Amino acid sequence: MPGLGLSMGITLTMLSLVVLLPIGALLLKGATYGLPGIWETVNRERVWAALFLSFRLSLFAAVFNLVFGVLLAWVLVRYRFPGRRILDAAVDLPFALPTAVAGIALTALYAPNGAFGALAAGVGWKIAYTQYGIFLALVFVGLPFVTRTVQPVIEEIEREVEEASATLGATRLHTLRHVILPMLMPAALTGFALSLARAVGEYGSVIFIAGNIPLVTEIAPLLIVIQLEEFNYDAAAAIGIAMLLISFAMLLVINLIQVWSRRRIGYV
Amino acid sequence: MSDAVTLKFRSATEETPLARWVAIGIAVAGIAVLVFAPLLAVFAEALTRGVGAAIASLANRDAQSAIKLTLIIAAISVPLNAAFGIAAAWFITKFDFRGKAFLITLIDLPFSVSPVVAGLCIVLMFGTNSLVGGWLVASGYPIVFALPGIVLATMFVTFPFVARELIPVMIEQGRAEEEAALTLGASGWRTFRTVTLPNIRWALLYGVLLCNARAMGEFGAVAVVSGKIRGQTATMPITIEMLYNEYLSVAAFSLAALLTLLALVTLLLKTALELRHADQLAATHRA
């Protein structure tokens, strides 16, 4: 097959130039700064609070998306109802809509004078500029992941399995819980991990609705931006490396889930 | 006849009608609140002072330069990433070598890196304080706070889109057709143009579509490297942020509405591709 040199050259050159060298620059900066230096920067109340906030709310949002995403995938594959195609296409909107647009749109809706915000304010509930607002933005950006990973698996389920379960006397609920759900789990967990990874690093959709109060509603990516605006490159790099490590750890978990489920089910 | 029967007896592999409609209700309500409501909010906010005011705010000089800049960035970064995607897919699917899985992981890496961290990496690599950046600035080619930096940041975050779409499709199609063409005496380039390209064109278009949507809408990575100079390095999403923070709501949401229209067109084309060419796309087809 021809083109080995050309395709390998383009692939490796561009991968290095666009992705690997810049990430290398971050790691190099961290190396010259030293582990004690990184630890000193990260080990501050404000940084811990931001990392913990980002991770905790991302986890909540990913759990919500896991449950809602599986339900949505089931509804889209198994049921026929008017508007199904529109609903199916709408699931991808969070992927297509720029995050800054999503951010200001959600803020306009959930601010105290917004359509939903006013309703919530009526019962004394503040959503925008609190952690609820951040949760909402993270649910929005992570919405498609679980549905899109689970949908193809549901499509491939053989009806015979469900029929066998029914003839053996299982109720429908029993079949769903003990036959269908285990089959969906690996794909759902992959989607969950993807949604979590996306949420931890999310910036654009969150900063508008967050209020950005240090220790309360300040997310980790915003801290990096603040440090950069003050030309504090060492501190920015330290927080960046901490976040990069979290991302790598999650990437590892995603791969482990896929290996595990491939061994169990045969595909993901 | 059979209709009457199915009305009375539910199949053993279906949920009760009540359960079904509750599930559909939750799904529709969830998407309505989470997706459709923000969508409507963008247009409602843009049109609070009428269509005229919205259009006038788009004719503003800063808005015009932002639109132009975003188009330029997409016009540079999307073709480059498409070329990379084709080359990477060819390299990965047509040859056998060690470390292929690792290479694919590296290509996918930008998806799991926060956009802000991506921007930070580019600042550290090409900023005035860095070795390379300092030299480039001294020679009159600044990267950060200038167009090249924004292009690099955009390419970083959209890097995997095309490759990731092409690789599964090309694995599935195998190498037999290309091998046949080569045996018949076609050159490598001709084989690619007349055999491979027609086979992957819809998958390529699909990847380019998603890549473009993300390229035009990227905010986090660009916010870090752009320096936000009005009329010079402020892309559409950056200008939206600046206008919004200045409480120029109509102007901010008018630009946002323009990007939302782009997102809707992207979704429409994507859905059309999925309906018409499902068998040639990775996203809708499993090996």
Coordinates of C-alpha atoms in Angstrom, one line a residue:
Chain A
M1 CA 0.0 0.0 0.0
P2 CA 1.5 3.4 -1.0
G3 CA 1.5 6.6 1.1
L4 CA 3.2 5.2 4.2
G5 CA 5.8 8.0 4.4
L6 CA 3.4 10.8 3.6
S7 CA 0.5 9.7 5.9
M8 CA 2.8 8.9 8.7
G9 CA 4.7 12.2 8.3
I10 CA 1.5 14.3 8.3
T11 CA 0.0 12.4 11.2
L12 CA 3.0 12.6 13.5
T13 CA 4.0 16.1 12.6
M14 CA 0.6 17.6 13.2
L15 CA 0.0 15.5 16.3
S16 CA 3.3 16.7 17.7
L17 CA 2.9 20.4 16.7
V18 CA -0.8 20.8 17.8
V19 CA -1.2 18.5 20.7
L20 CA 2.0 16.8 22.1
L21 CA 4.4 19.7 22.1
P22 CA 2.0 22.1 23.9
I23 CA 1.1 19.5 26.5
G24 CA 4.9 18.8 26.8
A25 CA 5.4 22.5 27.4
L26 CA 2.9 22.4 30.3
L27 CA 4.6 19.3 31.8
L28 CA 8.0 20.9 31.3
K29 CA 6.9 24.1 33.1
G30 CA 5.6 21.8 35.9
A31 CA 9.0 20.0 36.0
T32 CA 11.0 23.2 36.3
Y33 CA 8.6 24.5 38.9
G34 CA 9.0 21.2 40.8
L35 CA 6.6 19.0 42.7
P36 CA 7.0 20.9 46.0
G37 CA 6.1 24.1 44.1
I38 CA 3.1 22.6 42.4
W39 CA 1.9 21.2 45.8
E40 CA 2.4 24.6 47.4
T41 CA 0.2 26.2 44.8
V42 CA -2.5 23.6 44.7
N43 CA -2.6 23.2 48.5
R44 CA -4.5 26.4 49.2
E45 CA -8.0 26.6 50.4
R46 CA -9.2 28.5 47.3
V47 CA -7.7 25.9 44.9
W48 CA -8.9 22.9 46.9
A49 CA -12.4 24.5 47.1
A50 CA -12.4 25.0 43.3
L51 CA -11.2 21.5 42.5
F52 CA -13.6 19.9 44.9
L53 CA -16.5 22.0 43.6
S54 CA -15.7 21.1 40.0
F55 CA -15.4 17.5 40.7
R56 CA -18.4 17.1 43.0
L57 CA -20.8 19.0 40.8
S58 CA -19.5 17.2 37.7
L59 CA -20.2 13.9 39.5
F60 CA -23.7 14.9 40.4
A61 CA -24.4 16.1 36.8
A62 CA -22.9 12.9 35.4
V63 CA -25.2 10.8 37.6
F64 CA -28.2 12.8 36.5
N65 CA -27.2 12.3 32.9
L66 CA -26.6 8.6 33.5
V67 CA -30.2 8.0 34.7
F68 CA -31.9 10.4 32.3
G69 CA -29.7 9.4 29.4
V70 CA -30.5 5.7 29.7
L71 CA -34.3 6.5 29.9
L72 CA -34.0 8.8 26.9
A73 CA -32.1 6.2 24.9
W74 CA -34.8 3.6 25.7
V75 CA -37.6 6.0 24.8
L76 CA -36.0 7.0 21.5
V77 CA -35.2 3.4 20.3
R78 CA -38.2 1.4 21.6
Y79 CA -41.2 3.8 21.5
R80 CA -42.9 5.4 18.5
F81 CA -44.5 8.7 19.1
P82 CA -45.0 12.0 17.2
G83 CA -41.9 14.2 17.3
R84 CA -39.5 11.4 18.1
R85 CA -37.1 12.4 15.3
I86 CA -37.0 16.0 16.5
L87 CA -36.3 14.8 20.1
D88 CA -33.6 12.5 18.8
A89 CA -31.9 15.4 16.9
A90 CA -32.3 17.7 19.8
V91 CA -30.2 15.5 22.0
D92 CA -27.2 16.6 20.1
L93 CA -27.8 20.3 20.5
P94 CA -25.4 20.6 23.5
F95 CA -22.6 19.3 21.2
A96 CA -23.4 21.7 18.5
L97 CA -24.3 24.8 20.5
P98 CA -21.2 27.0 21.5
T99 CA -20.7 26.8 25.2
A100 CA -20.7 30.6 25.6
V101 CA -24.1 30.7 24.0
A102 CA -25.4 28.0 26.2
G103 CA -24.0 29.8 29.2
I104 CA -25.7 33.1 28.6
A105 CA -29.0 31.4 27.5
L106 CA -29.1 29.4 30.7
T107 CA -28.3 32.5 32.8
A108 CA -31.1 34.4 31.0
L109 CA -33.5 31.6 31.8
Y110 CA -32.5 31.0 35.4
A111 CA -31.5 34.5 36.7
P112 CA -34.0 35.8 39.2
N113 CA -35.7 37.9 36.5
G114 CA -35.7 35.0 33.9
A115 CA -38.6 32.8 32.9
F116 CA -37.6 29.8 35.1
G117 CA -35.6 31.8 37.7
A118 CA -38.7 33.9 38.6
L119 CA -40.7 30.7 39.1
A120 CA -38.0 29.3 41.4
A121 CA -37.7 32.7 43.2
G122 CA -41.4 32.4 43.9
V123 CA -40.7 29.5 46.2
G124 CA -37.6 31.0 47.5
W125 CA -35.1 29.0 45.4
K126 CA -32.2 30.8 43.8
I127 CA -30.7 28.9 40.9
A128 CA -28.4 31.2 38.8
Y129 CA -25.3 32.4 40.6
T130 CA -25.4 29.4 43.0
Q131 CA -24.1 25.8 42.8
Y132 CA -27.5 24.7 41.4
G133 CA -26.8 26.9 38.3
I134 CA -23.4 25.3 37.8
F135 CA -25.0 21.8 38.1
L136 CA -27.6 22.8 35.5
A137 CA -24.9 24.0 33.0
L138 CA -22.9 20.8 33.6
V139 CA -26.0 18.7 33.0
F140 CA -26.6 20.6 29.7
V141 CA -23.1 20.0 28.3
G142 CA -23.0 16.3 29.3
L143 CA -26.5 15.5 28.2
P144 CA -25.8 13.7 24.9
F145 CA -23.0 11.3 26.0
V146 CA -24.9 8.5 27.8
T147 CA -27.8 8.5 25.3
R148 CA -25.4 8.3 22.3
T149 CA -23.4 5.5 23.8
V150 CA -26.4 3.5 25.0
Q151 CA -28.7 3.9 21.9
P152 CA -26.8 1.5 19.6
V153 CA -26.6 -1.1 22.3
I154 CA -30.4 -1.1 22.8
E155 CA -30.8 -1.3 19.0
E156 CA -28.8 -4.5 19.0
I157 CA -30.6 -6.3 21.9
E158 CA -32.2 -9.5 20.5
R159 CA -35.9 -9.6 21.3
E160 CA -35.6 -13.3 21.9
V161 CA -33.7 -12.6 25.1
E162 CA -36.7 -10.6 26.4
E163 CA -39.1 -13.2 25.2
A164 CA -37.2 -16.0 27.0
S165 CA -37.2 -14.0 30.2
A166 CA -41.0 -13.4 29.8
T167 CA -41.8 -17.1 29.1
L168 CA -39.8 -18.1 32.2
G169 CA -42.3 -16.1 34.2
A170 CA -40.4 -12.8 34.8
T171 CA -42.5 -9.7 35.0
R172 CA -41.6 -6.9 32.6
L173 CA -40.0 -4.9 35.4
H174 CA -38.0 -7.9 36.4
T175 CA -36.8 -8.4 32.8
L176 CA -35.8 -4.7 32.5
R177 CA -33.9 -4.8 35.8
H178 CA -32.1 -8.1 35.6
V179 CA -31.9 -8.8 31.8
I180 CA -31.8 -5.5 29.9
L181 CA -30.1 -3.1 32.4
P182 CA -26.9 -5.3 32.8
M183 CA -26.6 -5.4 29.1
L184 CA -26.7 -1.6 28.9
M185 CA -24.4 -1.0 31.9
P186 CA -20.9 -1.0 30.2
A187 CA -22.0 1.5 27.5
A188 CA -23.9 3.6 30.1
L189 CA -20.8 3.7 32.3
T190 CA -18.6 4.8 29.3
G191 CA -21.1 7.6 28.6
F192 CA -21.1 8.5 32.3
A193 CA -17.3 8.7 32.4
L194 CA -17.2 10.8 29.2
S195 CA -19.8 13.1 30.6
L196 CA -17.9 13.4 33.8
A197 CA -14.6 14.2 32.1
R198 CA -16.3 16.8 30.0
A199 CA -17.9 18.5 33.0
V200 CA -14.8 18.7 35.1
G201 CA -13.0 20.7 32.4
E202 CA -16.0 22.8 31.3
Y203 CA -15.6 26.5 31.3
G204 CA -17.7 28.5 28.8
S205 CA -21.2 27.4 29.8
V206 CA -20.5 27.6 33.5
I207 CA -18.8 31.0 34.2
F208 CA -21.8 33.0 33.2
I209 CA -24.3 31.2 35.5
A210 CA -21.8 30.5 38.3
G211 CA -21.4 33.9 39.9
N212 CA -17.8 33.0 40.4
I213 CA -17.5 33.7 44.2
P214 CA -14.2 32.3 45.5
L215 CA -14.7 29.3 47.8
V216 CA -18.4 29.0 46.9
T217 CA -19.0 29.0 43.1
E218 CA -15.6 29.3 41.6
I219 CA -14.7 26.4 39.3
A220 CA -11.2 25.0 38.7
P221 CA -10.8 26.1 35.1
L222 CA -11.7 29.7 36.0
L223 CA -8.8 29.7 38.5
I224 CA -6.4 29.0 35.7
V225 CA -7.8 31.9 33.7
I226 CA -7.5 34.2 36.7
Q227 CA -3.9 33.2 37.2
L228 CA -3.1 33.7 33.5
E229 CA -4.7 37.2 33.5
E230 CA -2.3 38.1 36.4
F231 CA 0.6 36.6 34.4
N232 CA 1.1 34.1 37.1
Y233 CA 2.3 31.4 34.7
D234 CA 3.7 29.1 37.4
A235 CA 0.5 28.9 39.4
A236 CA -1.6 28.5 36.3
A237 CA 0.7 25.6 35.2
A238 CA 0.4 24.0 38.6
I239 CA -3.4 24.0 38.6
G240 CA -3.3 23.0 34.9
I241 CA -1.2 19.9 35.7
A242 CA -3.5 19.0 38.6
M243 CA -6.4 19.1 36.2
L244 CA -4.5 17.2 33.5
L245 CA -3.7 14.4 36.0
I246 CA -7.4 14.2 36.9
S247 CA -8.2 14.0 33.1
F248 CA -5.6 11.2 32.6
A249 CA -7.0 9.3 35.5
M250 CA -10.5 9.5 34.1
L251 CA -9.2 8.5 30.6
L252 CA -7.6 5.4 32.3
V253 CA -10.9 4.6 34.0
I254 CA -12.8 4.9 30.7
N255 CA -10.4 2.5 29.0
L256 CA -10.6 0.0 32.0
I257 CA -14.4 0.1 31.7
Q258 CA -14.2 -0.7 28.0
V259 CA -11.7 -3.5 28.5
W260 CA -13.8 -5.0 31.3
S261 CA -17.0 -4.8 29.4
R262 CA -15.4 -6.2 26.2
R263 CA -14.4 -9.2 28.2
R264 CA -17.9 -9.5 29.6
I265 CA -20.1 -8.7 26.7
G266 CA -17.8 -8.8 23.6
Y267 CA -18.3 -5.3 22.4
V268 CA -18.8 -1.7 23.4
Chain B
M1 CA -58.8 -8.6 13.4
S2 CA -55.3 -8.7 14.7
D3 CA -55.6 -5.1 15.7
A4 CA -58.4 -5.9 18.1
V5 CA -56.3 -8.6 19.6
T6 CA -53.2 -6.5 20.1
L7 CA -55.4 -3.8 21.7
K8 CA -56.5 -6.3 24.4
F9 CA -53.3 -8.2 25.0
R10 CA -50.0 -6.5 25.4
S11 CA -46.9 -8.3 24.1
A12 CA -44.7 -9.8 26.8
T13 CA -41.8 -7.7 25.6
E14 CA -43.5 -4.4 26.0
E15 CA -44.1 -2.1 28.9
T16 CA -47.6 -1.2 29.9
P17 CA -49.0 1.8 28.0
L18 CA -49.0 3.8 31.3
A19 CA -45.3 3.1 31.9
R20 CA -44.5 4.0 28.2
W21 CA -46.3 7.3 28.3
V22 CA -44.8 8.3 31.6
A23 CA -41.3 7.5 30.2
I24 CA -42.0 9.5 27.0
G25 CA -43.4 12.3 29.2
I26 CA -40.2 12.5 31.3
A27 CA -38.0 12.4 28.2
V28 CA -40.0 15.1 26.4
A29 CA -40.2 17.3 29.5
G30 CA -36.5 16.9 30.2
I31 CA -35.4 17.8 26.7
A32 CA -38.0 20.7 26.6
V33 CA -36.6 22.2 29.8
L34 CA -32.9 21.5 29.2
V35 CA -32.6 22.0 25.4
F36 CA -35.5 23.7 23.8
A37 CA -36.0 26.4 26.5
P38 CA -32.4 27.7 26.3
L39 CA -32.7 27.6 22.5
L40 CA -35.9 29.8 22.6
A41 CA -34.3 32.0 25.2
V42 CA -31.5 33.0 22.8
F43 CA -33.9 34.2 20.2
A44 CA -36.3 35.8 22.7
E45 CA -33.5 37.8 24.3
A46 CA -32.1 38.8 20.9
L47 CA -35.5 40.1 19.7
T48 CA -36.5 41.9 22.9
R49 CA -36.2 45.2 21.0
G50 CA -37.3 44.0 17.7
V51 CA -35.7 42.5 14.6
G52 CA -34.3 45.9 13.6
A53 CA -32.3 46.3 16.7
A54 CA -30.9 42.8 16.5
I55 CA -29.8 43.2 12.9
A56 CA -28.4 46.7 13.7
S57 CA -26.3 45.2 16.5
L58 CA -24.9 42.7 14.0
A59 CA -23.9 45.5 11.6
N60 CA -21.8 47.1 14.3
R61 CA -18.1 47.2 13.5
D62 CA -16.9 45.0 16.3
A63 CA -19.5 42.4 15.6
Q64 CA -18.5 42.4 11.9
S65 CA -14.9 42.0 12.7
A66 CA -15.7 39.2 15.1
I67 CA -17.8 37.4 12.4
K68 CA -15.0 37.8 9.9
L69 CA -12.3 36.5 12.4
T70 CA -14.4 33.4 13.3
L71 CA -14.9 32.6 9.6
I72 CA -11.1 33.0 8.9
I73 CA -10.2 30.8 11.9
A74 CA -12.6 28.1 10.7
A75 CA -11.4 28.4 7.1
I76 CA -7.8 27.7 8.3
S77 CA -8.3 25.2 11.1
V78 CA -11.0 23.0 9.6
P79 CA -9.2 22.1 6.3
L80 CA -6.0 21.5 8.2
N81 CA -7.7 19.1 10.6
A82 CA -9.5 17.4 7.8
A83 CA -6.2 16.8 6.0
F84 CA -4.8 15.5 9.3
G85 CA -7.8 13.3 9.8
I86 CA -7.5 11.7 6.3
A87 CA -3.8 11.2 6.7
A88 CA -4.1 9.7 10.2
A89 CA -7.0 7.4 9.1
W90 CA -5.0 6.2 6.1
F91 CA -1.9 5.6 8.2
I92 CA -3.8 3.8 10.9
T93 CA -6.1 1.6 8.7
K94 CA -3.9 0.8 5.7
F95 CA -0.8 -0.3 7.6
D96 CA 0.1 -2.6 10.5
F97 CA 2.4 -1.3 13.1
R98 CA 3.0 -1.5 16.8
G99 CA 1.5 1.0 19.1
K100 CA -1.5 1.7 17.0
A101 CA -3.9 1.7 20.0
F102 CA -1.6 4.2 21.7
L103 CA -1.5 6.5 18.7
I104 CA -5.3 6.5 18.6
T105 CA -5.4 7.3 22.4
L106 CA -3.0 10.3 21.7
I107 CA -5.3 11.5 18.8
D108 CA -8.3 11.3 21.2
L109 CA -6.4 13.1 24.0
P110 CA -7.8 16.6 23.3
F111 CA -11.3 15.4 24.0
S112 CA -10.3 14.7 27.6
V113 CA -8.3 17.8 28.2
S114 CA -10.1 20.9 29.5
P115 CA -10.2 23.6 26.8
V116 CA -8.8 26.1 29.3
V117 CA -5.8 23.7 29.9
A118 CA -5.4 23.4 26.1
G119 CA -5.2 27.2 25.9
L120 CA -2.7 27.3 28.8
C121 CA -0.5 24.7 27.0
I122 CA -0.3 26.9 23.9
V123 CA 0.4 30.0 26.0
L124 CA 3.3 28.1 27.8
M125 CA 4.6 26.9 24.5
F126 CA 4.4 30.1 22.4
G127 CA 3.9 32.9 25.0
T128 CA 6.5 35.7 25.2
N129 CA 8.0 34.0 28.3
S130 CA 8.8 30.8 26.5
L131 CA 11.9 29.9 24.5
V132 CA 10.1 29.4 21.2
G133 CA 7.6 32.2 21.7
G134 CA 10.2 34.8 22.8
W135 CA 12.2 34.1 19.6
L136 CA 9.1 34.2 17.4
V137 CA 7.9 37.5 19.0
A138 CA 11.4 39.0 18.5
S139 CA 11.3 38.0 14.8
G140 CA 7.9 39.7 14.5
Y141 CA 5.7 36.6 14.5
P142 CA 3.7 36.7 17.7
I143 CA 1.6 33.5 18.2
V144 CA -0.2 34.2 21.5
F145 CA -2.7 37.1 21.5
A146 CA -2.7 36.9 17.7
L147 CA -4.4 34.8 14.9
P148 CA -1.9 31.9 14.9
G149 CA -2.5 31.2 18.6
I150 CA -6.3 31.2 18.1
V151 CA -5.9 28.8 15.2
L152 CA -3.7 26.5 17.2
A153 CA -6.1 26.5 20.2
T154 CA -9.0 25.8 17.8
M155 CA -7.1 23.0 16.1
F156 CA -6.2 21.5 19.5
V157 CA -9.8 21.2 20.7
T158 CA -11.2 20.0 17.3
F159 CA -8.2 17.7 16.6
P160 CA -9.9 14.3 16.8
F161 CA -13.2 15.0 15.1
V162 CA -12.4 14.0 11.5
A163 CA -9.9 11.2 12.3
R164 CA -12.3 9.6 14.8
E165 CA -15.1 9.6 12.2
L166 CA -13.0 8.1 9.4
I167 CA -11.0 5.4 11.3
P168 CA -14.0 3.1 12.1
V169 CA -15.4 3.5 8.6
M170 CA -12.1 2.7 6.9
I171 CA -11.4 -0.2 9.2
E172 CA -14.8 -1.7 8.2
Q173 CA -14.3 -1.1 4.5
G174 CA -10.9 -3.0 4.6
R175 CA -8.1 -2.8 2.1
A176 CA -9.3 -5.1 -0.7
E177 CA -10.7 -2.3 -3.0
E178 CA -7.5 -0.3 -2.8
E179 CA -5.4 -3.4 -3.4
A180 CA -7.4 -4.2 -6.5
A181 CA -7.0 -0.7 -7.9
L182 CA -3.2 -0.9 -7.3
T183 CA -2.9 -4.3 -8.9
L184 CA -4.7 -2.9 -11.9
G185 CA -2.0 -0.3 -12.2
A186 CA -3.5 2.8 -10.6
S187 CA -1.1 5.1 -8.9
G188 CA -1.4 5.5 -5.1
W189 CA -2.8 9.0 -5.5
R190 CA -5.3 7.9 -8.1
T191 CA -6.4 5.0 -5.9
F192 CA -7.1 7.4 -3.1
R193 CA -9.0 9.8 -5.3
T194 CA -11.1 7.3 -7.2
V195 CA -11.5 4.4 -4.7
T196 CA -11.0 5.6 -1.1
L197 CA -12.5 9.1 -1.3
P198 CA -15.9 8.1 -2.7
N199 CA -16.1 5.5 0.0
I200 CA -15.4 7.9 2.8
R201 CA -16.9 11.1 1.5
W202 CA -20.1 11.1 3.7
A203 CA -18.1 10.2 6.8
L204 CA -15.6 12.9 5.9
L205 CA -18.4 15.5 5.5
Y206 CA -19.9 14.4 8.8
G207 CA -16.6 14.8 10.6
V208 CA -15.9 18.2 9.0
L209 CA -19.4 19.4 10.0
L210 CA -18.9 18.6 13.6
C211 CA -15.3 20.0 13.5
N212 CA -16.6 23.2 12.0
A213 CA -19.4 23.7 14.5
R214 CA -16.9 23.3 17.4
A215 CA -14.3 25.5 15.7
M216 CA -16.6 28.4 15.2
G217 CA -18.0 28.1 18.7
E218 CA -14.9 27.4 20.8
F219 CA -14.7 29.6 23.8
G220 CA -12.5 28.3 26.7
A221 CA -9.3 27.6 24.8
V222 CA -9.6 30.7 22.6
A223 CA -10.4 32.9 25.7
V224 CA -7.0 32.0 27.1
V225 CA -4.9 32.7 24.0
S226 CA -6.8 35.5 22.3
G227 CA -6.0 38.4 24.6
K228 CA -9.5 39.6 23.8
I229 CA -8.4 42.6 21.7
R230 CA -11.6 44.2 20.3
G231 CA -11.6 44.3 16.5
Q232 CA -8.5 42.2 16.3
T233 CA -8.5 38.9 18.3
A234 CA -12.1 38.8 19.6
T235 CA -13.9 35.9 17.9
M236 CA -17.7 35.6 17.9
P237 CA -17.9 33.7 21.3
I238 CA -15.4 36.1 22.9
T239 CA -17.3 39.1 21.6
I240 CA -20.5 37.6 23.0
E241 CA -18.8 37.4 26.4
M242 CA -17.6 41.0 26.2
L243 CA -20.9 42.4 25.2
Y244 CA -22.7 40.3 27.8
N245 CA -20.4 41.6 30.6
E246 CA -21.1 45.1 29.4
Y247 CA -24.8 44.5 29.8
L248 CA -25.4 44.9 26.1
S249 CA -27.8 42.1 26.1
V250 CA -29.5 42.5 22.7
A251 CA -26.1 42.7 21.0
A252 CA -24.7 39.7 22.9
F253 CA -27.8 37.6 22.2
S254 CA -28.0 38.7 18.5
L255 CA -24.5 37.3 17.9
A256 CA -25.4 34.3 20.0
A257 CA -28.5 33.8 17.8
L258 CA -26.3 33.8 14.7
L259 CA -24.1 31.0 16.3
T260 CA -27.3 29.2 17.3
L261 CA -28.5 29.2 13.7
L262 CA -25.2 27.7 12.7
A263 CA -25.7 25.0 15.4
L264 CA -29.2 24.3 14.1
V265 CA -28.0 24.1 10.5
T266 CA -25.3 21.7 11.6
L267 CA -27.8 19.5 13.4
L268 CA -30.1 19.5 10.4
L269 CA -27.3 18.5 7.9
K270 CA -26.1 15.9 10.4
T271 CA -29.5 14.4 10.8
A272 CA -30.0 14.4 7.0
L273 CA -26.6 12.6 6.6
E274 CA -27.6 10.0 9.3
L275 CA -30.9 9.3 7.5
R276 CA -29.6 9.1 4.0
H277 CA -26.1 7.6 4.4
A278 CA -26.3 5.7 7.7
D279 CA -24.5 2.7 6.3
Q280 CA -21.4 4.9 5.5
L281 CA -21.1 6.6 8.8
A282 CA -19.3 5.5 12.0
A283 CA -21.7 7.1 14.4
T284 CA -24.8 5.3 13.2
H285 CA -23.2 2.0 12.1
R286 CA -21.6 -0.7 14.1
A287 CA -19.3 -3.3 12.8

